[in-house]
mmCIF file of C-alpha atoms in Angstrom:
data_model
loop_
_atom_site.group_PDB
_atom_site.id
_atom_site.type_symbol
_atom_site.label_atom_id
_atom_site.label_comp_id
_atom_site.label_asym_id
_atom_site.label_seq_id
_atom_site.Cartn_x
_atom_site.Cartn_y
_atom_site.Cartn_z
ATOM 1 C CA UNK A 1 0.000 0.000 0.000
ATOM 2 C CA UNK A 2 1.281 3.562 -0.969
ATOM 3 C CA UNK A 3 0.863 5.895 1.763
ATOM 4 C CA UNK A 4 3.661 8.273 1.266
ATOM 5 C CA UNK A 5 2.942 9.927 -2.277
ATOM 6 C CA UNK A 6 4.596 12.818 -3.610
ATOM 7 C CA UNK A 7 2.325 12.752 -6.992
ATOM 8 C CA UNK A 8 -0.085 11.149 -8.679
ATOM 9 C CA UNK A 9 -1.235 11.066 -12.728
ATOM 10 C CA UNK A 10 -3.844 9.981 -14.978
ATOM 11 C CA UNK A 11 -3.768 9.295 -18.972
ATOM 12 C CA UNK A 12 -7.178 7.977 -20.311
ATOM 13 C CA UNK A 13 -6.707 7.122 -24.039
ATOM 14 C CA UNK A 14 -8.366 4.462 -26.217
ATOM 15 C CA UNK A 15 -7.865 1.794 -28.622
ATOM 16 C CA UNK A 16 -10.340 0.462 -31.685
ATOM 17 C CA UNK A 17 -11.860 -2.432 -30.031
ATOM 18 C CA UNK A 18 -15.643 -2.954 -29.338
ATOM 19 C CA UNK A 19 -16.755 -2.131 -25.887
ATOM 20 C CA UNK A 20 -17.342 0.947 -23.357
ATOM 21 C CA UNK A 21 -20.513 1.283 -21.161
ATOM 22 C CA UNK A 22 -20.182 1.456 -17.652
ATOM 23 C CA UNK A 23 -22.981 -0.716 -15.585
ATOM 24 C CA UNK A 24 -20.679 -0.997 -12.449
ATOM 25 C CA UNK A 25 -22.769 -2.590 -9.228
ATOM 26 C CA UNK A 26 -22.864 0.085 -6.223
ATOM 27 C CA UNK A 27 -19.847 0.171 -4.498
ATOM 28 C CA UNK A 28 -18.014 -3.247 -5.637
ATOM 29 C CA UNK A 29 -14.091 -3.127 -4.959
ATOM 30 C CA UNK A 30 -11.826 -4.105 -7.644
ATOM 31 C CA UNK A 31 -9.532 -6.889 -7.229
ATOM 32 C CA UNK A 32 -5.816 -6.224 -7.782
ATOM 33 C CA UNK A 33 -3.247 -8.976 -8.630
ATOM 34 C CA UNK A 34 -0.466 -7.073 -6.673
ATOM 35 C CA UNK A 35 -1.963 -4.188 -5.085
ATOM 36 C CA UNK A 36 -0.844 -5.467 -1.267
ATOM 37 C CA UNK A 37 -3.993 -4.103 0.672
ATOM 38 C CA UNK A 38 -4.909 -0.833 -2.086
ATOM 39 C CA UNK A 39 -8.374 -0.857 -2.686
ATOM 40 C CA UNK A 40 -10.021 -0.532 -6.289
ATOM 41 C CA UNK A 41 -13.586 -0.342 -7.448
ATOM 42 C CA UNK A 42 -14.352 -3.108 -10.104
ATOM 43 C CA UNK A 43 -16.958 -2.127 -12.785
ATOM 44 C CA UNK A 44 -18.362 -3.535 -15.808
ATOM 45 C CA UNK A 45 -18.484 -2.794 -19.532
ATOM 46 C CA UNK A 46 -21.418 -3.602 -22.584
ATOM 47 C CA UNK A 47 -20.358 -3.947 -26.324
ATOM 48 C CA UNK A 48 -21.605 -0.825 -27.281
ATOM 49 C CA UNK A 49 -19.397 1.291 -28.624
ATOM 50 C CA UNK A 50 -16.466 1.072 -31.405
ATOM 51 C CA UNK A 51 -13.783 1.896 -28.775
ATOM 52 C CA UNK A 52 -12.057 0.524 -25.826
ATOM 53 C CA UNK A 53 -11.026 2.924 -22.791
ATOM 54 C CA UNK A 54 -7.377 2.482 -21.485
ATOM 55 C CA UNK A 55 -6.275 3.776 -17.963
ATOM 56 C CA UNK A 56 -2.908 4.124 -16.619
ATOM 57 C CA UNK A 57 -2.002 5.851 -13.403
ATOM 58 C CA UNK A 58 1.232 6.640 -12.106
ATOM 59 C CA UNK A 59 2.245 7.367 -8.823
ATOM 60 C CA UNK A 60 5.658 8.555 -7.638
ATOM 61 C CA UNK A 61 5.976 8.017 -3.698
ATOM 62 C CA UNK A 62 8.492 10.091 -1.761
ATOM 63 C CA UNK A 63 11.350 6.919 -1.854
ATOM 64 C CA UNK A 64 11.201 7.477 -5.449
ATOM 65 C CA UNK A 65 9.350 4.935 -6.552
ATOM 66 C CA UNK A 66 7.124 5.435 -9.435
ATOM 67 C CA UNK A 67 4.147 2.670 -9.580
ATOM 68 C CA UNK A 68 1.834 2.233 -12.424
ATOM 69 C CA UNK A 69 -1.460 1.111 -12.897
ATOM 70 C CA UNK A 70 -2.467 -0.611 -15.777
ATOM 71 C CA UNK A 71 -6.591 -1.116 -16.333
ATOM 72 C CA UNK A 72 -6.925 -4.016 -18.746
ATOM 73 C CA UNK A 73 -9.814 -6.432 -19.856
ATOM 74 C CA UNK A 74 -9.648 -9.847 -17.781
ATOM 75 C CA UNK A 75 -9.912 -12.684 -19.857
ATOM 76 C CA UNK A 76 -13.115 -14.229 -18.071
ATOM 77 C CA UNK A 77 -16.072 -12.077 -18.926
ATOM 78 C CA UNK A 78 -16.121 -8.358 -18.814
ATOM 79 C CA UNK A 79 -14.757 -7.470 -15.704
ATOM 80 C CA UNK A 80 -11.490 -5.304 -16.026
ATOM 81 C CA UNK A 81 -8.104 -5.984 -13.814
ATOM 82 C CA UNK A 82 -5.640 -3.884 -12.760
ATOM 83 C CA UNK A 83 -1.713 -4.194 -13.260
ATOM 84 C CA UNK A 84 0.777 -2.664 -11.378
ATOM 85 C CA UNK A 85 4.691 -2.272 -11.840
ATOM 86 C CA UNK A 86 6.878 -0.663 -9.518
ATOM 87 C CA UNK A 87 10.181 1.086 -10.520
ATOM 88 C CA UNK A 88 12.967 2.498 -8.880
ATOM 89 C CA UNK A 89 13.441 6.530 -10.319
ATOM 90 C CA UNK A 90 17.168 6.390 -11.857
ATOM 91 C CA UNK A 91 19.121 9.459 -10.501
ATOM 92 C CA UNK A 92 16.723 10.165 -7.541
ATOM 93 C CA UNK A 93 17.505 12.520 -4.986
ATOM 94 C CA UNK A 94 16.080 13.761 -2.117
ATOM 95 C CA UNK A 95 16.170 17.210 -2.932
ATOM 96 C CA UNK A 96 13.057 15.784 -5.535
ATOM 97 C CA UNK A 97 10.692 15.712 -2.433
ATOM 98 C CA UNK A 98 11.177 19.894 -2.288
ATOM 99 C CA UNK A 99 9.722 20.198 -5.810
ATOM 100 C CA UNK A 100 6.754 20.960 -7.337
ATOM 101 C CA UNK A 101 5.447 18.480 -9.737
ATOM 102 C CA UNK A 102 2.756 18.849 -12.301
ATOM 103 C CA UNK A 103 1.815 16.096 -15.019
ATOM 104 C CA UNK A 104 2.489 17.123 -18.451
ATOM 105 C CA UNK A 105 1.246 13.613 -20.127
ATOM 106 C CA UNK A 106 1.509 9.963 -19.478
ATOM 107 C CA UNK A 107 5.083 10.104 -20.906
ATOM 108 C CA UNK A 108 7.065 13.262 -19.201
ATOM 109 C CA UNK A 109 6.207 14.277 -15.400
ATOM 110 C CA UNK A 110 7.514 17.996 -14.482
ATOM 111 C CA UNK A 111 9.424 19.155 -11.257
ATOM 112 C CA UNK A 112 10.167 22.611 -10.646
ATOM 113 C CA UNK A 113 12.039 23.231 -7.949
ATOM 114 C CA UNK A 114 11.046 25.113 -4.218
ATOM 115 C CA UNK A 115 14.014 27.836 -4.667
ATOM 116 C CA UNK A 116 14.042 31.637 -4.632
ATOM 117 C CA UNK A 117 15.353 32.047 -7.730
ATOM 118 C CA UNK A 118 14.457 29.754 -10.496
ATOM 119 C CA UNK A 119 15.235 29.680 -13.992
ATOM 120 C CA UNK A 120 14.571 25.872 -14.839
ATOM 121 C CA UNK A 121 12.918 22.832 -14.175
ATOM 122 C CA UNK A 122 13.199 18.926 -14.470
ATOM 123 C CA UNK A 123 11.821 16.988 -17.080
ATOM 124 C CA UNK A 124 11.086 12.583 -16.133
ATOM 125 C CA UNK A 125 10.847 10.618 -19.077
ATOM 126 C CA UNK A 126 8.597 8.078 -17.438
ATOM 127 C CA UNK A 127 8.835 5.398 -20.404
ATOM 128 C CA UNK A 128 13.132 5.740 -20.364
ATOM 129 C CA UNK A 129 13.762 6.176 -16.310
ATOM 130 C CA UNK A 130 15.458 9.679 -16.536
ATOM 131 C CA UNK A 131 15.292 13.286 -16.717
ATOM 132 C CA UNK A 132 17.036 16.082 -17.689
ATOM 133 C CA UNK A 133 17.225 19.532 -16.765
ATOM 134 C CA UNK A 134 15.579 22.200 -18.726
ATOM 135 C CA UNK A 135 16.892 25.688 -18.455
ATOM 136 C CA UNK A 136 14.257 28.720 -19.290
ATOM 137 C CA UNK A 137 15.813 31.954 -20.889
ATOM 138 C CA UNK A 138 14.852 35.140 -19.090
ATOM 139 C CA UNK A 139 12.723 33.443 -16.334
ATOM 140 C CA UNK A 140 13.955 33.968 -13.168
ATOM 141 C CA UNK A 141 11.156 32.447 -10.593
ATOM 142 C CA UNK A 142 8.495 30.060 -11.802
ATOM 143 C CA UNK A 143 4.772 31.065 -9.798
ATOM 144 C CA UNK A 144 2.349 28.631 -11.873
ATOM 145 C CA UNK A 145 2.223 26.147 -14.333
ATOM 146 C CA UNK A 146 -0.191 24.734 -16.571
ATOM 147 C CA UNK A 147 -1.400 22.289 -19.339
ATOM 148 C CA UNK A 148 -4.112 21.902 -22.265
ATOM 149 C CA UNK A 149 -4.280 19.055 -25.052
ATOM 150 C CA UNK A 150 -1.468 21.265 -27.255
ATOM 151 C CA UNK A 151 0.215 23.539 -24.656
ATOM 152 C CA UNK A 152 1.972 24.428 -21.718
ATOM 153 C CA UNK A 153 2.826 27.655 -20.092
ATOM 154 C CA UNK A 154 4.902 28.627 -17.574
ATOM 155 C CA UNK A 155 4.149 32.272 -15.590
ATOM 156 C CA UNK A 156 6.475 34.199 -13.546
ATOM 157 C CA UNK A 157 6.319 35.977 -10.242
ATOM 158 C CA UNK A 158 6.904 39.219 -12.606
ATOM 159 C CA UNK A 159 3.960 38.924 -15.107
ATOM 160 C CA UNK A 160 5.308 36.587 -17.375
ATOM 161 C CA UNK A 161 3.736 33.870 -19.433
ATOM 162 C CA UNK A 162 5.625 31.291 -21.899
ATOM 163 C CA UNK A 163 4.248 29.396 -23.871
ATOM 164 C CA UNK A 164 5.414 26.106 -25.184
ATOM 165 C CA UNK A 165 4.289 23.125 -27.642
ATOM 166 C CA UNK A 166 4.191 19.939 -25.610
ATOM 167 C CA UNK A 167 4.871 18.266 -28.965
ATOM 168 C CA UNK A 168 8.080 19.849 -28.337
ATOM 169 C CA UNK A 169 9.285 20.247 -25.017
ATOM 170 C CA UNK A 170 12.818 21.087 -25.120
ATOM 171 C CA UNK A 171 12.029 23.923 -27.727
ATOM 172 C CA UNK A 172 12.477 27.536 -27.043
ATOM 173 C CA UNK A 173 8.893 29.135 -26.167
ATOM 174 C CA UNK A 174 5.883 29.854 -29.272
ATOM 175 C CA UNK A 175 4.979 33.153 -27.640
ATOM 176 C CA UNK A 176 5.767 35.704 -24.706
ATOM 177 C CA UNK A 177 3.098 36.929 -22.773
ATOM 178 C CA UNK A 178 3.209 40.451 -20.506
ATOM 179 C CA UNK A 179 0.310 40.547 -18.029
ATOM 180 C CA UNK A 180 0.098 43.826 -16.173
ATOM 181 C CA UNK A 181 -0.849 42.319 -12.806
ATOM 182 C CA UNK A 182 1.562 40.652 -10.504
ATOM 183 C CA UNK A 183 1.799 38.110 -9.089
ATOM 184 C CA UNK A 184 0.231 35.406 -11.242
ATOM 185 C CA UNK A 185 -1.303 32.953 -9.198
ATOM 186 C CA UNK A 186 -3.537 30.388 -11.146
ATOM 187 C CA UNK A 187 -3.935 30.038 -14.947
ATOM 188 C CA UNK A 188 -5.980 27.997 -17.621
ATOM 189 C CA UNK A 189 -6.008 27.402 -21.249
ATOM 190 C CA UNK A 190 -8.685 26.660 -23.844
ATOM 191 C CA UNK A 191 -7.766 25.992 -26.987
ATOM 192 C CA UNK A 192 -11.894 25.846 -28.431
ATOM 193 C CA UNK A 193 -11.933 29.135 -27.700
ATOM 194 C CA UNK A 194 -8.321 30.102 -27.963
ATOM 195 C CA UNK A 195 -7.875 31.773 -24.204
ATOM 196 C CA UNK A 196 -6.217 32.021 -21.676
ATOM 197 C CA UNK A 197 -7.162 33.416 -18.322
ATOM 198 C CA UNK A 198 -5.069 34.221 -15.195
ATOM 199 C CA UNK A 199 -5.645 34.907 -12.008
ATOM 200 C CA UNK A 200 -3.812 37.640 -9.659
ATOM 201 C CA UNK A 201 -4.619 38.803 -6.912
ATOM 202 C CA UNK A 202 -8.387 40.652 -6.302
ATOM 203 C CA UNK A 203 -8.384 40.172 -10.606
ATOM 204 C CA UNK A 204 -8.968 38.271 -13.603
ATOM 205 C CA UNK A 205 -7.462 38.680 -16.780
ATOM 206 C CA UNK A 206 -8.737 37.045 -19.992
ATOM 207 C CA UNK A 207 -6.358 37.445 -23.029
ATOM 208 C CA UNK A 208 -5.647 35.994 -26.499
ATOM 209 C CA UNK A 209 -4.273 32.458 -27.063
ATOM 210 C CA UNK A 210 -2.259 33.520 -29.983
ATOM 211 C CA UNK A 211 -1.356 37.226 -30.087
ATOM 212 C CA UNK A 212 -1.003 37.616 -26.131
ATOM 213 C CA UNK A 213 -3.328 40.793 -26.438
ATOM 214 C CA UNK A 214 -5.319 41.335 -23.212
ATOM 215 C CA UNK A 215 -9.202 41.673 -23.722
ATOM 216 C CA UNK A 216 -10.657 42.181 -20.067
ATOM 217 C CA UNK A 217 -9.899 42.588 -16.714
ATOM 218 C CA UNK A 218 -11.895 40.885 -14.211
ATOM 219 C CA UNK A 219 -12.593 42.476 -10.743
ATOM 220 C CA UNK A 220 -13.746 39.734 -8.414
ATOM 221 C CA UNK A 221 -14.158 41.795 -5.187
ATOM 222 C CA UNK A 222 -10.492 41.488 -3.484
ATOM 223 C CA UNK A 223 -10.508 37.205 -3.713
ATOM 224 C CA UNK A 224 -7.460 35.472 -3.966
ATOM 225 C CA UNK A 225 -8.428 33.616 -6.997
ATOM 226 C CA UNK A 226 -6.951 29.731 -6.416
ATOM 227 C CA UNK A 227 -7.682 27.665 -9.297
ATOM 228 C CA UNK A 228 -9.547 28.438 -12.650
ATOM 229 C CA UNK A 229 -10.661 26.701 -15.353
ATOM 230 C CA UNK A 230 -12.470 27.039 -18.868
ATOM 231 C CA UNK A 231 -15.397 24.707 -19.369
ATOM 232 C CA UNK A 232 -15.415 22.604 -22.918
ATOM 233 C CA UNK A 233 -19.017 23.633 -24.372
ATOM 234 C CA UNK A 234 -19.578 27.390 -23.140
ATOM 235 C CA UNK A 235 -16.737 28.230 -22.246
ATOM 236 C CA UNK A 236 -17.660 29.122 -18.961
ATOM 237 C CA UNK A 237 -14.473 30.154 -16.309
ATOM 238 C CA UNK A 238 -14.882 28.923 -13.168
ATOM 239 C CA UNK A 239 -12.762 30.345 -10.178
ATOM 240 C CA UNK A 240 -12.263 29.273 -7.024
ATOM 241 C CA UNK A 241 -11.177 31.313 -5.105
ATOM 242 C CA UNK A 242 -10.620 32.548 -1.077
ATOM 243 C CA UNK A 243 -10.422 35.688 1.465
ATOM 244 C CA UNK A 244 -10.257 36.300 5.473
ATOM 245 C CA UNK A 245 -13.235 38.080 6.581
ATOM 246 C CA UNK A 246 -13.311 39.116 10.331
ATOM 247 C CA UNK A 247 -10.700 36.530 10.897
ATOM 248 C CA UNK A 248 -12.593 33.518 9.134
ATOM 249 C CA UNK A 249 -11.605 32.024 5.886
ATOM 250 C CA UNK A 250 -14.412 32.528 3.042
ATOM 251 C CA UNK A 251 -14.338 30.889 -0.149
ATOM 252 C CA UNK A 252 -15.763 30.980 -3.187
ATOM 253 C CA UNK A 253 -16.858 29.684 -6.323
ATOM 254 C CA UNK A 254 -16.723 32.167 -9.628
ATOM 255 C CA UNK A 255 -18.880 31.615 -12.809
ATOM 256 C CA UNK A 256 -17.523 34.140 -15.613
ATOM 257 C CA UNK A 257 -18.568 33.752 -19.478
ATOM 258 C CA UNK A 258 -15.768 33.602 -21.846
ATOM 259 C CA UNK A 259 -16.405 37.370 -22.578
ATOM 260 C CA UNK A 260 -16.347 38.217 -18.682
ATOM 261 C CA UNK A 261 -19.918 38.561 -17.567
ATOM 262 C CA UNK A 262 -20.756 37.509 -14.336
ATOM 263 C CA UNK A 263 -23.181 34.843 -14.681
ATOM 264 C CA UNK A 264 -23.075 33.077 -11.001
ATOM 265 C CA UNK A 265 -21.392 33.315 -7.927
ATOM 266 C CA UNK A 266 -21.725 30.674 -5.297
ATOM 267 C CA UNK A 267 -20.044 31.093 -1.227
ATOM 268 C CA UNK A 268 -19.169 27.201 -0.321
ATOM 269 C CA UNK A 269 -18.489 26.057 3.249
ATOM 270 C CA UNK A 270 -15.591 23.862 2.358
ATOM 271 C CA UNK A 271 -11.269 23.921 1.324
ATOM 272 C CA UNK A 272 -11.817 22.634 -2.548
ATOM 273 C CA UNK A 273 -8.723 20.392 -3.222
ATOM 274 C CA UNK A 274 -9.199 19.443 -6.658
ATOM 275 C CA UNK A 275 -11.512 21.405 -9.324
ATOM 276 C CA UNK A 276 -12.449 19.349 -12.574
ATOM 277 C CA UNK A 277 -14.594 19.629 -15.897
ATOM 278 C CA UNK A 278 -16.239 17.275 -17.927
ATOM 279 C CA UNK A 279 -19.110 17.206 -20.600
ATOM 280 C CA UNK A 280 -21.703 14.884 -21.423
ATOM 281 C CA UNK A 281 -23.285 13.794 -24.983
ATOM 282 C CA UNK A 282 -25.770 16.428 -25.078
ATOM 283 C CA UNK A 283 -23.061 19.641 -24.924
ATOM 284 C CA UNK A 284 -23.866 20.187 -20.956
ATOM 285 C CA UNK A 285 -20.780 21.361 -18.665
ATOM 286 C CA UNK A 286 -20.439 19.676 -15.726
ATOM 287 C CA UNK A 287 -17.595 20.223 -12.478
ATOM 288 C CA UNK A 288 -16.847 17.965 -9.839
ATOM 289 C CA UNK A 289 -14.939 19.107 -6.407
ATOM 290 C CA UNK A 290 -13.310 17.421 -3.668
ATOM 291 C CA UNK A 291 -12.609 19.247 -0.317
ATOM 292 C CA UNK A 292 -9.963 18.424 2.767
ATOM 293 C CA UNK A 293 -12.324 15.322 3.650
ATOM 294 C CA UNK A 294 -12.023 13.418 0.299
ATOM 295 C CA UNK A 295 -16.043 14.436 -0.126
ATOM 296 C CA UNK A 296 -16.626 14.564 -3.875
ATOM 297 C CA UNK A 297 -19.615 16.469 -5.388
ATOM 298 C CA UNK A 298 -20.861 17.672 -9.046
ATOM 299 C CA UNK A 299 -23.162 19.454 -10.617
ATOM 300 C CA UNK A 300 -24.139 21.412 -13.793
ATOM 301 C CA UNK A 301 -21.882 24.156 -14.196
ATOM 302 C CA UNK A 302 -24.246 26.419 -14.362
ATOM 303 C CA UNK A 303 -25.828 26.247 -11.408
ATOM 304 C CA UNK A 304 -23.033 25.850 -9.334
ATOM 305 C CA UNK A 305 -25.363 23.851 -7.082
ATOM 306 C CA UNK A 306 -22.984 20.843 -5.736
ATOM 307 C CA UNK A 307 -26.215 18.977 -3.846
ATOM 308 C CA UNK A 308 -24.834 15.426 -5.318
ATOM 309 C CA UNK A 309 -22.032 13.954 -3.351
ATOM 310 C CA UNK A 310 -20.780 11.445 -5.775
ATOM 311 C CA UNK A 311 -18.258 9.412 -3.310
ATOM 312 C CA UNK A 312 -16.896 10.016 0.269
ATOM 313 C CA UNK A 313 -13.558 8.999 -0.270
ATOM 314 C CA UNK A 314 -12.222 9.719 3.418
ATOM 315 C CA UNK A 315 -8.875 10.628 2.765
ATOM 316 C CA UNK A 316 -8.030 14.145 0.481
ATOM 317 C CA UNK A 317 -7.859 13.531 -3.506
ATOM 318 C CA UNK A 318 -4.728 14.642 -4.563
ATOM 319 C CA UNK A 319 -5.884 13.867 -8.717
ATOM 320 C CA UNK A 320 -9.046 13.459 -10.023
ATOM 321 C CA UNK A 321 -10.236 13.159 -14.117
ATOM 322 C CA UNK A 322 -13.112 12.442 -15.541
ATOM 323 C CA UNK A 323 -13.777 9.398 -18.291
ATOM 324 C CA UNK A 324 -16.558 9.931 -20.969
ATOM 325 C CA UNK A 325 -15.989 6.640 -22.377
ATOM 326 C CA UNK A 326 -16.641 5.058 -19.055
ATOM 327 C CA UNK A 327 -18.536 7.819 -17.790
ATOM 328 C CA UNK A 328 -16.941 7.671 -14.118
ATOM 329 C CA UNK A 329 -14.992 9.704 -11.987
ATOM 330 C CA UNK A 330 -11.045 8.104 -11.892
ATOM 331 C CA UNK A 331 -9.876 9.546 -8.646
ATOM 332 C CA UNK A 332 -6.304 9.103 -6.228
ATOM 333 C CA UNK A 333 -6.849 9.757 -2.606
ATOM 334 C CA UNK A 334 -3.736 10.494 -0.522
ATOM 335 C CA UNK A 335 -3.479 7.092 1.519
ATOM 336 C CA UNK A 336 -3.185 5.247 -1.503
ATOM 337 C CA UNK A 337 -6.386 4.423 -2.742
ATOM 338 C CA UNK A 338 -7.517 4.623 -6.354
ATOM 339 C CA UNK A 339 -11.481 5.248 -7.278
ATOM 340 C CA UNK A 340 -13.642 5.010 -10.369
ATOM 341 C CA UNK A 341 -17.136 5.900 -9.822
ATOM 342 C CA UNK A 342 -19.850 5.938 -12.210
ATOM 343 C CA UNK A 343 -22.168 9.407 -12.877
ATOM 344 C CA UNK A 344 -25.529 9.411 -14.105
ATOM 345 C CA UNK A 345 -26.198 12.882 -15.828
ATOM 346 C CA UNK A 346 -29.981 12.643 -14.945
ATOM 347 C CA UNK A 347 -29.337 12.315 -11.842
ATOM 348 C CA UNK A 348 -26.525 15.699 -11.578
ATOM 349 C CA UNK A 349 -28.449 18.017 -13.609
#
């Protein structure tokens, strides 16, 4: 059983085979050939659809270990297994447990380090067992960093945003943004509807994909804004975001259209962890949340209404994603326990 885990990723991809409808029972637990006491949720699949759904989840514990989690078909039926492989990280150090490490796909895994003055960051080849160093021109301390299906970008503590082709990693950066509010805090990218949007502090600021060309500022009422993202169909931005009032910590929830307006604002009673979107068939955004308890909820983004708790995982989720082709929440609590639970769209909106 992992207990002491540093990070945690999820790639969902999928290969032409004929299968994908989830009809798990209610709460079944996955058996795992080598999974020494994790626990799994075990779900079932109809021959509906022209593709198969392929999960892999890797975990790299604080001993540098990285373990992955292979979800494959079981040769009896329809139930699905999981794998797992554990491997020693070549070159660890210690000094890896001070970083900062954000996912950039299921092949490269990125750790920045906790310094003063930073001007690059390491790169882990997951498939080869190594990494090498990156060094960024002209950055000098590394505040956020982000992801979307094409991109990444990198902000500084002095307004700066870089932007770089994950097709490319080791490139030099496709563009140079200068946002005129410091210091960057949170970030997200849509490619549909070619934005990006950063948060500072008391501020939002929604600018061009390509050119870099600011189009609106965003006053949300002196919040510190903590995570954002850009919904797939609407393009709604969501914010989370937090205060002190009168010595008590108040945070909330953000609804922006892609132009700005305010459409909804919602005051939750809880520390959200992780912050996720997903869509259904039918072009309806949905979010799920987890707070400090492992409590996970969704609901319609719109509404901003989280009355569905969708699994009380008891321990914090440190990575959640979502699965269309399942349909189920894929979710890594921090005591080692992996989740995928089913949604029923009815039932959420």
């Amino acid at each position: 059983k992992i207990t002491n885990i540093k990070s945690a990723s999820i790639s969902i991809t999928t290969s032409a085979l004929t299968t994908t409808k989830t009809t798990s029972t209610n709460s079944n637990k996955a058996k795992n050939k080598n999974s020494k006491g994790m626990n799994f949720f075990n779900f079932f699949l109809n021959q509906d659809q022209e593709d198969i759904v392929n999960i892999s989840i890797d975990i790299i514990s604080k001993d540098g270990n990285i373990t992955k989690y292979e979800l494959e078909k079981s040769t009896e039926g329809e139930e699905y297994e999981i794998e797992t492989s554990a491997t020693k990280i070549n070159k660890f150090e210690k000094n890896w447990n001070s970083t900062r490490n954000e996912s950039l796909s299921s092949e490269f895994e990125f750790l920045i380090p906790e310094e003063k003055r930073v001007n690059k960051i390491l790169i882990y080849d997951k498939n080869n067992n190594d990494y090498i160093e990156k060094h960024l021109k002209g950055i000098t301390n590394i505040s956020i960093f982000s992801t979307s299906e094409t991109y990444f970008v990198i902000a500084t503590e002095t307004s700066s945003i870089e932007i770089y082709n994950k097709k490319n990693i080791f490139s030099e950066a496709i563009n140079t943004h200068k946002i005129f509010e410091s210091p960057i805090l949170c970030c997200a990218i849509s490619e549909t509807f070619h934005t990006i949007v950063v948060g500072s502090e008391g501020c939002l600021i929604i600018s061009s994909l390509e050119s870099g060309t600011s189009i609106i500022s965003i006053n949300i009422d002196n919040f510190i804004p903590n995570k954002i993202l850009i919904t797939e169909n609407f393009g709604f931005i969501v914010t989370q975001a937090s205060k002190v009032e009168e010595g008590i910590i108040v945070n909330v929830l953000f609804l922006h259209n892609i132009e700005g307006k305010l459409i909804n604002k919602k005051y939750i009673n809880c520390e959200v962890l992780c912050l996720i979107t997903w869509s259904d068939g039918e072009g309806l955004d949905f979010l799920s949340i987890s707070d400090q308890d492992g409590k996970i909820m969704s609901c319609e983004a719109y509404e901003l209404k989280f009355s569905i708790v969708v699994k009380r995982c008891m321990s914090p989720v440190i990575k959640m994603e979502y699965c269309k082709y399942l349909k189920s929440l894929v979710a890594i609590t921090s005591n080692g326990n992996i989740f995928i639970e089913p949604l029923i769209y009815n039932n959420i909106s």
